[in-house]
Coordinates of C-alpha atoms in Angstrom, one line a residue:
Chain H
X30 CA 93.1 84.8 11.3
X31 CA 89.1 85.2 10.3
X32 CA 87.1 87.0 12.7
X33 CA 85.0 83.8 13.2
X34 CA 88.5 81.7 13.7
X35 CA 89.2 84.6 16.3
X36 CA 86.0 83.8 18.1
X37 CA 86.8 80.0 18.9
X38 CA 90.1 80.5 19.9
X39 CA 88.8 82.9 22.5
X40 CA 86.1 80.9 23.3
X41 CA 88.2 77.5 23.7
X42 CA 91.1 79.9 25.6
X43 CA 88.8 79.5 28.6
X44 CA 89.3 75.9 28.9
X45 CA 93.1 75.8 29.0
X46 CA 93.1 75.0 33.0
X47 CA 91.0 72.0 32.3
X48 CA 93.4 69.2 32.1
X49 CA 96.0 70.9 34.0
X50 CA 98.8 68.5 35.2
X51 CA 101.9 68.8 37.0
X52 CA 104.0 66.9 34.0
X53 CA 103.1 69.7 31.3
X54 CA 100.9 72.2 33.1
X55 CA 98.4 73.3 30.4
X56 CA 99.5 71.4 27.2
X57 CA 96.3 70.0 26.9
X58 CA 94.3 72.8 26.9
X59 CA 96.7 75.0 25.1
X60 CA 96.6 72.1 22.1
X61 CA 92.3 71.8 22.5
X62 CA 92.7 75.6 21.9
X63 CA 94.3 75.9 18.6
X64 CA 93.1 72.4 17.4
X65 CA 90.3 74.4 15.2
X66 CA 93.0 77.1 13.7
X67 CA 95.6 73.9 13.1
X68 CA 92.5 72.4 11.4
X69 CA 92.2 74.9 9.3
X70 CA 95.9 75.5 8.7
X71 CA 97.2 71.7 8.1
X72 CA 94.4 69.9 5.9
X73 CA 96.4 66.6 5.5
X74 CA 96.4 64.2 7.7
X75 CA 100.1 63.7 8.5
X76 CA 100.6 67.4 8.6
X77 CA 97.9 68.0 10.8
X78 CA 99.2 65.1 13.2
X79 CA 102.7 66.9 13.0
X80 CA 101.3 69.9 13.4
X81 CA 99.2 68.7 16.7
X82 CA 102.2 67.1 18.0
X83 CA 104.0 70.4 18.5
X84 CA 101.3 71.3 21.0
X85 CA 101.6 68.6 23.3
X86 CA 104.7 70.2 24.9
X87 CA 105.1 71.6 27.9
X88 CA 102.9 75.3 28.5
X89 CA 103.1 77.5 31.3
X90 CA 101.6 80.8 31.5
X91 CA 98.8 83.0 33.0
X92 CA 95.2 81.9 31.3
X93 CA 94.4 85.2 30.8
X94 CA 98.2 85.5 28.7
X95 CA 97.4 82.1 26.4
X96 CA 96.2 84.3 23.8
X97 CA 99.0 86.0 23.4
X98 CA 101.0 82.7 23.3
X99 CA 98.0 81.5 20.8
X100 CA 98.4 84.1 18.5
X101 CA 102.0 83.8 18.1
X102 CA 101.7 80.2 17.2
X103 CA 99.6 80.9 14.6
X104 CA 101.4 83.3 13.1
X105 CA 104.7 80.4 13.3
X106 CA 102.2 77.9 12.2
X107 CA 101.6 80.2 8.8
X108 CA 105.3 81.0 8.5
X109 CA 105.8 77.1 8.7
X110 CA 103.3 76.3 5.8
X111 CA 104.4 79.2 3.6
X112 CA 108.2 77.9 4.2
X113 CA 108.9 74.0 4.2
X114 CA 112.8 74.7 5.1
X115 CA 111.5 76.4 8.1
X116 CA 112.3 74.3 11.4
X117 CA 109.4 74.3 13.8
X118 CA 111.8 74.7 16.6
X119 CA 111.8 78.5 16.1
X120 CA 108.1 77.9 17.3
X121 CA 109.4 76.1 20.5
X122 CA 112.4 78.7 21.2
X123 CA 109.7 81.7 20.7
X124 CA 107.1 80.5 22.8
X125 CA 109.5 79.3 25.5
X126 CA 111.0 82.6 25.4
X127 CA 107.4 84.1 25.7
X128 CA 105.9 82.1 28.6
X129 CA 107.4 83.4 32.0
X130 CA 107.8 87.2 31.2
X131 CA 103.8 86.4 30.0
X132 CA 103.4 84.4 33.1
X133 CA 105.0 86.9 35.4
X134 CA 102.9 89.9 34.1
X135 CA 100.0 87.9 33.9
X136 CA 100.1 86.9 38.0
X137 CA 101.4 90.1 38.9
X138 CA 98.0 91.9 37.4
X139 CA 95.6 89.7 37.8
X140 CA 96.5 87.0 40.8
X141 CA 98.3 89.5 42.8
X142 CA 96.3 92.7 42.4
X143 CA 93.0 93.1 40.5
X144 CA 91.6 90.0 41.7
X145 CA 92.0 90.7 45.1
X146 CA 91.2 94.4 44.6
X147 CA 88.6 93.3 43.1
X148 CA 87.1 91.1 46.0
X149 CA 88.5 93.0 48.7
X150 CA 86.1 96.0 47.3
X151 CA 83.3 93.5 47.1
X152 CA 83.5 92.9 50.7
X153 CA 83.6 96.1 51.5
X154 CA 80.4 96.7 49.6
X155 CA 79.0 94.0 51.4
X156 CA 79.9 95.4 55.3
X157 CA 79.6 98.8 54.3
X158 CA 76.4 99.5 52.3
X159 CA 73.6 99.5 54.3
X160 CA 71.1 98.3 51.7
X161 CA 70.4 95.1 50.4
X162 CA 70.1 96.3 46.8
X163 CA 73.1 98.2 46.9
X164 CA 75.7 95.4 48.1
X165 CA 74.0 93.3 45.0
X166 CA 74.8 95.8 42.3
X167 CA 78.1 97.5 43.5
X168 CA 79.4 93.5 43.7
X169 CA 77.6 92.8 40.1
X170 CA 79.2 96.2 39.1
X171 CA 82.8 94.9 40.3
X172 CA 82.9 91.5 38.7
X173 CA 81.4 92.5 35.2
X174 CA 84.6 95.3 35.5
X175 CA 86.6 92.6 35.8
X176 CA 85.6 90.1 33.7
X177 CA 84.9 92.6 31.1
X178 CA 88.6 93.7 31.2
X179 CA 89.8 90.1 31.5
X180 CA 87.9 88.8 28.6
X181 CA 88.9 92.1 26.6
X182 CA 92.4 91.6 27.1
X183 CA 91.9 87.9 26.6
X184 CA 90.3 88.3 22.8
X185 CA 93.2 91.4 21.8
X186 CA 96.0 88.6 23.1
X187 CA 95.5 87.1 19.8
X188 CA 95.4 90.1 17.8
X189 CA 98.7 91.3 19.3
X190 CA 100.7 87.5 19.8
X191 CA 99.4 87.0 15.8
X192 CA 100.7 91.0 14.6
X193 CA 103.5 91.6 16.6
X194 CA 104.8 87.9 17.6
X195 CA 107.3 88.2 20.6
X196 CA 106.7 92.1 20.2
X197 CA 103.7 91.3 21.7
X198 CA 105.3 91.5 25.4
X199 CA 105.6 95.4 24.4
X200 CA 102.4 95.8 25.3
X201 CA 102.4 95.2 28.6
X202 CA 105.5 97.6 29.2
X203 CA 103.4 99.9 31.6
X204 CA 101.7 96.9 33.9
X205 CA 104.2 97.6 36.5
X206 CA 103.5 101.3 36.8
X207 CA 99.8 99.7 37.1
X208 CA 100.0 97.1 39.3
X209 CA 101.4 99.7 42.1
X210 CA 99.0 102.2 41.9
X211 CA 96.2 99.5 42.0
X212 CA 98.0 98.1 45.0
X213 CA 98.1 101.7 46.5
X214 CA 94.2 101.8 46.2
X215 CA 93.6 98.6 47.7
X216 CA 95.9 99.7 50.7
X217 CA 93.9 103.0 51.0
X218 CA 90.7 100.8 51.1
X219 CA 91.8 98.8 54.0
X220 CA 93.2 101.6 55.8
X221 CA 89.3 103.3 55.3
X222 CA 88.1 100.0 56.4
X223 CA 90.4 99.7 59.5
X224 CA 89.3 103.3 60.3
X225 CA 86.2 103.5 59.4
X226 CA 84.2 100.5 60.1
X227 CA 84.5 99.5 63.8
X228 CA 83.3 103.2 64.8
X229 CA 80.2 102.4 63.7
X230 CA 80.0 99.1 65.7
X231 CA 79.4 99.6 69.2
X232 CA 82.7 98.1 71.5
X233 CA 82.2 97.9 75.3
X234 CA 85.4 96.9 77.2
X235 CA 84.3 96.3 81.2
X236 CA 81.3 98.8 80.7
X237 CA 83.2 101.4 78.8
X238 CA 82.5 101.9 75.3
X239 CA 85.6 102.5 73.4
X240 CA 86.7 104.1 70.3
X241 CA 87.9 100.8 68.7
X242 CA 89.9 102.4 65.3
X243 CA 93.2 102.1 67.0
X244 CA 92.6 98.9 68.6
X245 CA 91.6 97.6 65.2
X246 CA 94.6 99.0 63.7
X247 CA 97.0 97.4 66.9
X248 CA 95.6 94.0 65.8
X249 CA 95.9 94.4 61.9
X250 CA 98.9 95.3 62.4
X251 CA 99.7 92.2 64.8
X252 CA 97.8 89.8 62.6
X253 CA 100.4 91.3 59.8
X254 CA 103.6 90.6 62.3
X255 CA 102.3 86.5 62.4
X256 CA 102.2 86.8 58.5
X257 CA 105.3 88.0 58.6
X258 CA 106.5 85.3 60.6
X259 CA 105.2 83.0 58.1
X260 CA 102.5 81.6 60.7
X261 CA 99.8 81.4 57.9
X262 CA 96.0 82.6 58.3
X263 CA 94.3 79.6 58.7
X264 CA 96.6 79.2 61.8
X265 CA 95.7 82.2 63.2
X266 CA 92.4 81.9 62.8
X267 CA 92.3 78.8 64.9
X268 CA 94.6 80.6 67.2
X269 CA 92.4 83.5 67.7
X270 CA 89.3 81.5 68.4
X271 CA 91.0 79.1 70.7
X272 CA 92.2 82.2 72.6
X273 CA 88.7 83.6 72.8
X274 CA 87.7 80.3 74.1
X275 CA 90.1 80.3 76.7
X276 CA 89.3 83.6 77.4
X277 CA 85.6 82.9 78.3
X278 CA 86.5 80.1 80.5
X279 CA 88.2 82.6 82.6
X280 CA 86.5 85.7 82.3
X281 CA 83.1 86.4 82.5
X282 CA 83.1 87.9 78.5
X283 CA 78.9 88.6 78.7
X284 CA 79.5 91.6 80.6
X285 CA 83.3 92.3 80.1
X286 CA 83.2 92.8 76.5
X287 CA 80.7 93.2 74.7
X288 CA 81.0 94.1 70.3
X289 CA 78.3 95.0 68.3
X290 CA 78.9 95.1 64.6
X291 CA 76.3 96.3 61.6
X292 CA 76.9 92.5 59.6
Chain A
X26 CA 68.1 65.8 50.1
X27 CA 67.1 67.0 46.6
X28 CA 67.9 70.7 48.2
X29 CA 71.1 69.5 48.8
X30 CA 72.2 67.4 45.7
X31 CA 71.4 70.4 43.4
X32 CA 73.2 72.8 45.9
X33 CA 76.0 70.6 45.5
X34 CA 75.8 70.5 41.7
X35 CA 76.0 74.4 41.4
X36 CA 78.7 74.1 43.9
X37 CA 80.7 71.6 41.6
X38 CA 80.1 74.2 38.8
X39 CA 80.8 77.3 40.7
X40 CA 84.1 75.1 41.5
X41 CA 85.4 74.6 37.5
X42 CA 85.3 78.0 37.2
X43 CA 87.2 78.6 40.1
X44 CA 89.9 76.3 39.7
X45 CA 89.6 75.1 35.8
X46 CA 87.4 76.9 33.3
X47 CA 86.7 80.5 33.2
X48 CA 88.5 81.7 36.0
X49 CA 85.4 84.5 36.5
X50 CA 85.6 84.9 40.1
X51 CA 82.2 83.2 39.9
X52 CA 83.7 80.2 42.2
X53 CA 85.4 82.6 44.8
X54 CA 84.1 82.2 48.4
X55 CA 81.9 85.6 48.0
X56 CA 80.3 84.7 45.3
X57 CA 79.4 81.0 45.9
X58 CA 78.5 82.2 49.5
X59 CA 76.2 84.5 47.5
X60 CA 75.0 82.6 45.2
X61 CA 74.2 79.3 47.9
X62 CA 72.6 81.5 50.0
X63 CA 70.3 83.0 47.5
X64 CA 69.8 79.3 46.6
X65 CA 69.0 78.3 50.3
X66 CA 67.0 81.3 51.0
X67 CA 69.2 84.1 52.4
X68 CA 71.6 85.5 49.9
X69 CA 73.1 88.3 52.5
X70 CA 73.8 85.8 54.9
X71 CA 75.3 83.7 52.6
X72 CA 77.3 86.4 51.1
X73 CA 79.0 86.9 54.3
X74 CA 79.9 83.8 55.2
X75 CA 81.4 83.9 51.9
X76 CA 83.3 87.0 52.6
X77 CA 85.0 85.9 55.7
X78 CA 86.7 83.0 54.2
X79 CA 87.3 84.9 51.3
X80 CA 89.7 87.5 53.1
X81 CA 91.2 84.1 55.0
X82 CA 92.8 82.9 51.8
X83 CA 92.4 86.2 49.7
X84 CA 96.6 85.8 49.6
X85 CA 97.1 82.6 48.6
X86 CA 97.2 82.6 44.4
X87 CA 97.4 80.0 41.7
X88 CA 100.7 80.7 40.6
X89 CA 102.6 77.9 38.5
X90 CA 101.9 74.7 40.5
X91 CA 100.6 75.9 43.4
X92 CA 97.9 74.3 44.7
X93 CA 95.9 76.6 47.3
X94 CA 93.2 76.0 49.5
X95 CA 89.8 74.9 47.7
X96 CA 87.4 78.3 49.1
X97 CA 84.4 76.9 47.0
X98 CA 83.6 73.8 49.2
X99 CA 83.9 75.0 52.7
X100 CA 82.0 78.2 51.5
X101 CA 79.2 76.2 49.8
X102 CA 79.0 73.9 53.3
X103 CA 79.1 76.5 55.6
X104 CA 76.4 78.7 54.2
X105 CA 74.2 75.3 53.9
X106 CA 75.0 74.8 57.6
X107 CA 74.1 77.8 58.9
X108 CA 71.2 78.4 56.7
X109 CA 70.1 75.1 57.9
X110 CA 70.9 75.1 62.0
X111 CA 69.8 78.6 62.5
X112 CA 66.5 77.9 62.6
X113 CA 67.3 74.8 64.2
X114 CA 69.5 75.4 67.1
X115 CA 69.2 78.3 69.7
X116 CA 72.7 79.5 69.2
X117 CA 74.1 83.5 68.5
X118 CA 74.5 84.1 65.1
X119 CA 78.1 85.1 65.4
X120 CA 78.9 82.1 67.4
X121 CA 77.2 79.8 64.9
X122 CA 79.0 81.2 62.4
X123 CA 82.2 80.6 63.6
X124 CA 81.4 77.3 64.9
X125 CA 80.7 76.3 61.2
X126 CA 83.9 78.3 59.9
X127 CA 85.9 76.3 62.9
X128 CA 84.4 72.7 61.0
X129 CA 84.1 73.2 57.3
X130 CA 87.5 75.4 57.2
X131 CA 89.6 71.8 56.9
X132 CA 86.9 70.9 53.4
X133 CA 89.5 73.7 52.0
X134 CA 92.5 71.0 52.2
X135 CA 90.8 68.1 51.5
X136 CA 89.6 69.4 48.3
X137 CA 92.9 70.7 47.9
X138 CA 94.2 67.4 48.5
X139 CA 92.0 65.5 46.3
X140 CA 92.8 68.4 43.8
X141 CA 96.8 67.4 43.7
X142 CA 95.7 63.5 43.2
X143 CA 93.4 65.0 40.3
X144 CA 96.2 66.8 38.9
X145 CA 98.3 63.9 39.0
X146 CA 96.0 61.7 36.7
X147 CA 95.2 64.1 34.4
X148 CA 99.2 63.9 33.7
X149 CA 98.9 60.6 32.9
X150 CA 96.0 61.4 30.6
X151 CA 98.5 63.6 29.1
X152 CA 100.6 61.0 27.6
X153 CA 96.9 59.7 25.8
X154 CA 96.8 62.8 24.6
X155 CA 100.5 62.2 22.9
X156 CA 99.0 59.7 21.1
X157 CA 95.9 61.2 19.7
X158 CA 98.0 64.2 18.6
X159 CA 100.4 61.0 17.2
X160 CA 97.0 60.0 15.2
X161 CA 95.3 63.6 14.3
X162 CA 92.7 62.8 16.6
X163 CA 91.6 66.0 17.2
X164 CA 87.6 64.7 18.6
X165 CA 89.5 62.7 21.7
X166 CA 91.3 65.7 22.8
X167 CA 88.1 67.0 23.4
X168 CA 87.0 63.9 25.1
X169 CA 90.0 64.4 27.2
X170 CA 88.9 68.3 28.3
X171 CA 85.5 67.6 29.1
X172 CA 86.2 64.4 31.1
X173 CA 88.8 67.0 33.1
X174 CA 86.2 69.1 33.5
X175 CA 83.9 66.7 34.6
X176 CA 86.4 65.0 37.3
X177 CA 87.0 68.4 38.7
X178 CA 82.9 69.1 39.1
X179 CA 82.4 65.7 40.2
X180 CA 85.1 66.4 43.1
X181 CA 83.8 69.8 44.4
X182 CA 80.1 68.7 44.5
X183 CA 80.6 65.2 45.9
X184 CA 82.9 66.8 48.9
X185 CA 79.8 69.1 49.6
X186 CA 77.2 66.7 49.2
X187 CA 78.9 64.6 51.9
X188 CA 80.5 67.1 54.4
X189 CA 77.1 68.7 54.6
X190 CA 75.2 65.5 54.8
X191 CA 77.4 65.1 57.5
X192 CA 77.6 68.5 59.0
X193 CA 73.7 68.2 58.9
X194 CA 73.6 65.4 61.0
X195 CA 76.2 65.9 63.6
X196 CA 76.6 69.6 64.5
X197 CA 73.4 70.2 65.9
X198 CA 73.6 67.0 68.7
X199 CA 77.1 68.6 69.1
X200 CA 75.7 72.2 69.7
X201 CA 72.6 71.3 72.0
X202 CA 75.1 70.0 74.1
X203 CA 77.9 73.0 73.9
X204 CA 79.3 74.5 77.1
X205 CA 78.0 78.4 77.2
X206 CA 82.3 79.7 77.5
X207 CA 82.6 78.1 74.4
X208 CA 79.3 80.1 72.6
X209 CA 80.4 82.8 73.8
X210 CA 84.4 82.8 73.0
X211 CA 82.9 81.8 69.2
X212 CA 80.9 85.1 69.4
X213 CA 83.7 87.3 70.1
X214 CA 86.5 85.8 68.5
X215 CA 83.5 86.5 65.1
X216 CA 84.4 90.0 66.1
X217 CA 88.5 89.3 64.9
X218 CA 87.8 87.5 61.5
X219 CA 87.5 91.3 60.1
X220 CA 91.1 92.3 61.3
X221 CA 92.8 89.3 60.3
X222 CA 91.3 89.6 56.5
X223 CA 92.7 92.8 56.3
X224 CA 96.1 92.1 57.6
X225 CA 95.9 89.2 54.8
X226 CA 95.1 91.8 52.1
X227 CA 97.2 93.9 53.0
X228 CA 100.3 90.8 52.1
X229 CA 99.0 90.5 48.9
X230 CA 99.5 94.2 48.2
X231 CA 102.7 94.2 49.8
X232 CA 102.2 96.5 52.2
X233 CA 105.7 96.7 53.6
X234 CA 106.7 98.9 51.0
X235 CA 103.2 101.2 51.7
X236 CA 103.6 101.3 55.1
X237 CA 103.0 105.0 54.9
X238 CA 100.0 104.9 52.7
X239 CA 98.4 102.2 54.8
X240 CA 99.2 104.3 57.8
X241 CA 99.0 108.0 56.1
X242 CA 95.5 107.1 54.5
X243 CA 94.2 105.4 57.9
X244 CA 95.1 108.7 60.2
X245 CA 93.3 110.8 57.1
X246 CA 90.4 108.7 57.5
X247 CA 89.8 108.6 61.3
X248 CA 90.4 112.4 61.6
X249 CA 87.9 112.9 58.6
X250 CA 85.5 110.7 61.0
X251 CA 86.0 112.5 63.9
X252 CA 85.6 116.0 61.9
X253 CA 81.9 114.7 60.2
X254 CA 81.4 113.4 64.1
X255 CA 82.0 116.6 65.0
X256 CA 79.5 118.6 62.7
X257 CA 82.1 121.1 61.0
X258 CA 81.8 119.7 57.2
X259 CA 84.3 123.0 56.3
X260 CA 86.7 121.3 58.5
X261 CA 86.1 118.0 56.5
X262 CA 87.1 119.6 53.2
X263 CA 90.6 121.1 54.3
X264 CA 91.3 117.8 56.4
X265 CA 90.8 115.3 53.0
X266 CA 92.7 118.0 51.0
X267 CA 95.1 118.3 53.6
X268 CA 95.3 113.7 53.9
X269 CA 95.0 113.4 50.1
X270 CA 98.3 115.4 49.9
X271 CA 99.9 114.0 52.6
X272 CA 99.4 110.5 50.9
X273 CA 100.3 111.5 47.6
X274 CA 103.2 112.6 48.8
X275 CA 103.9 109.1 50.7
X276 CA 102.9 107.0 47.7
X277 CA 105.6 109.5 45.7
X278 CA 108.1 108.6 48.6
X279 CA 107.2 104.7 48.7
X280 CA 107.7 104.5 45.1
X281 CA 109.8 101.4 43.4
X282 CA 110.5 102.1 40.5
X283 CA 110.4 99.6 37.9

């Protein structure tokens, strides 16, 4: 694999949601991903059309993981051409055994934790800094982090699925260790948040003002218990808004509560 | 109208990359509140908007064939909205807000809905995709990605360019005419969107298992506020030392081990 060849794969990598269906999931842009390399590999016809074939199966994993699953089928794809007698199902059985633990890491760091990390920090840039300038580059700051880790893990995915074939899942033997300290940081934010950011709101409760951290923290934790229940946010957020609704009609709220926030 | 067709056109790209190429976070609701608002004229409010139905559907993930909620359309409509009746309409800010969040939240299903009907043709553009692999037809497999592509940007920005057509030319007959209870049970239920995005953030980071780093790290915090409150920094530095043990020594207890 070329450096240039390395280059288009990662490029084309970003594509493989395109055509996602629910018959295959990303065949299609697993197959419009290797089509170059395959190219290169298979320069008859027939073989080529074989070749392509074996890429219209079914493909399931985390986009930022296909390169892992890329560079393994390369490395099959060479084994094949060098060895006639070779079946191509050992290309099927390896990346079938690859997907899901590939598709379970990649969820659990990326879906389930830095992404929302990720945003959850932005927003608190974005309540918390006062100036303008500031939210803009902490929440330019944050997604170039990500992306630059993303897209860095996304381009040595080939290098380690093409060296170390199924191996390759070796790699990611301390993302669980990871994932919960990430998760621990994110928690700590949102308890700063809970704690912090209401006190410097101004909450006046039938002309009292009130120290609303424990309040906020009564109805995160509330808002948590629905969750819980399985009553899902969107719900509650209609919920809440109805009951505030209901709650003007029969209380005079201009001068029973009043909240001022800094956003 | 021209505003609004090439708002809708960035939306339909901010919307590939959040569901179908890139997967940059460009198309999350902060950014394409961010990034709509700057187009419209006030990036900060935009960004907010942004970030309130962001930490609504933070939790809900793309994983396997789960469909969730489309953020990119009712973010894209509700920043136009409010960027567009707040000059327009003699409302509260905070009310408006919500008032908007109340009407374009839905655009999230429908988009989602459309999505799944998407999805489903694309599987039958699968089985085309059989036969140019039958054929070595490498050229139409491209075909096939960009017309994907193309279906999924037509999608997003058609759904804004209507719902805020439509927003545009309903919602502000509907709020010249809105009872004042209403306005201000809007304004203060503005005050709970906050709350509720954190309890949702705090599912995806399973929290349950935290408890006492969520709860641990809060006290820490609060008591640090009261101590700077308080004008005794010295007191400040022992407290965090103090909390930041105190947590470590939850997080050691809370633990799992792999």
């Amino acid at each position: 694999m070329t450096r240039r060849e390395q280059w288009g794969l990662w490029w084309r990598s970003w594509w493989v949601d395109a055509a996602w269906n629910f018959q295959r999931h990303q065949n299609v842009g697993f197959l419009f991903m290797m089509t170059p390399a395959l190219k290169r590999r298979w320069k008859d016809r027939d073989a080529l059309a074989a070749a392509m074939k074996r890429y219209t199966r079914y493909v399931s994993t985390h986009p930022a993981m296909i390169p892992v699953l890329g560079g393994l089928s390369l490395r099959e794809e060479e084994a094949l051409r060098a060895d006639s007698s070779r079946s191509p199902k050992d290309l099927h059985r390896l990346k079938g055994l690859m997907m899901g633990p590939l598709a379970a890491m990649g969820d659990g760091l990326f879906w389930s934790t830095l992404k929302p990390l990720t945003l959850l920090l932005g927003v608190a840039s974005v309540v918390t800094i006062p100036q303008t300038w500031g939210k803009y580059a902490a929440l330019i700051g944050l997604l170039a982090a990500y992306n630059f880790f993303r897209l860095w893990l996304m381009w040595k995915g080939f290098t380690w699925g093409y060296e170390r074939g199924v191996s390759a899942v070796g790699v990611f033997q301390g993302v669980t260790g990871s994932i919960q300290r990430f998760q621990a940081v994110g928690i700590v934010v949102v308890a700063s948040l809970t704690a912090l950011l209401y006190p410097w709101s101004s909450v006046t409760i039938l002309g009292r003002q009130v120290a609303p951290s424990f309040a906020v923290l009564a109805i995160v934790l509330l808002f948590m218990g629905g969750l819980r229940g399985r009553i899902s946010s969107t719900v509650l957020f209609y919920v809440v808004t109805v009951g505030c609704v209901l709650a003007a009609y029969g209380w005079d709220l201009r001068n029973a509560v009043r909240v001022e926030v800094p956003w | 109208m021209t505003g609004l067709i090439g708002v809708s056109a960035v939306a339909g790209l901010l919307g590939l990359d959040n569901r179908a190429v890139g997967r940059s976070l460009l198309g999350e609701p902060l950014c394409v509140g961010w990034i709509i608002g700057a187009l419209m004229g006030d990036a900060l409010g935009g960004l907010l908007v942004g970030a309130w139905i962001q930490l609504l559907w933070v939790h809900l993930l793309p994983e396997g064939a789960v469909t969730p909620p489309d953020g990119t359309v009712p973010t894209a409509v509700a920043v136009v909205l409010v960027q567009r009746l707040e000059s327009r309409v003699a409302l509260d800010h905070a009310a408006l807000v919500m008032l908007v969040l109340v009407v374009t939240i839905p655009l999230g299903f429908i988009s989602r809905w459309l999505e799944i009907h998407l999805k489903e043709g694309l599987g039958r553009m699968s089985e085309w995709v059989d036969v140019y692999a039958y054929h070595g037809q490498t050229d139409k497999v491209t075909r096939v990605i960009l017309w994907s592509a193309g279906l999924e940007t037509m999608k997003t920005a058609g759904l804004t360019l209507v719902a805020s057509s439509i927003g545009l030319a309903v919602l502000p007959r509907m709020l010249a005419s809105l009872p004042q209870p209403i306005i201000e049970g809007l304004g203060l239920a503005y005050w709970f969107i906050l709350p509720l995005g954190l309890a949702v953030t705090l599912e995806v980071f399973h929290v349950t298992n935290k408890l006492r780093v969520f709860l641990g790290s809060f006290l820490v915090m609060t008591v640090a506020y009261v101590m700077v409150q308080s004008g005794r920094p010295w007191l400040l530095v022992a407290g965090v030392a103090a909390g930041w043990m105190f947590v470590r020594w939850n997080f050691r207890a809370n633990k799992v081990t792999a």
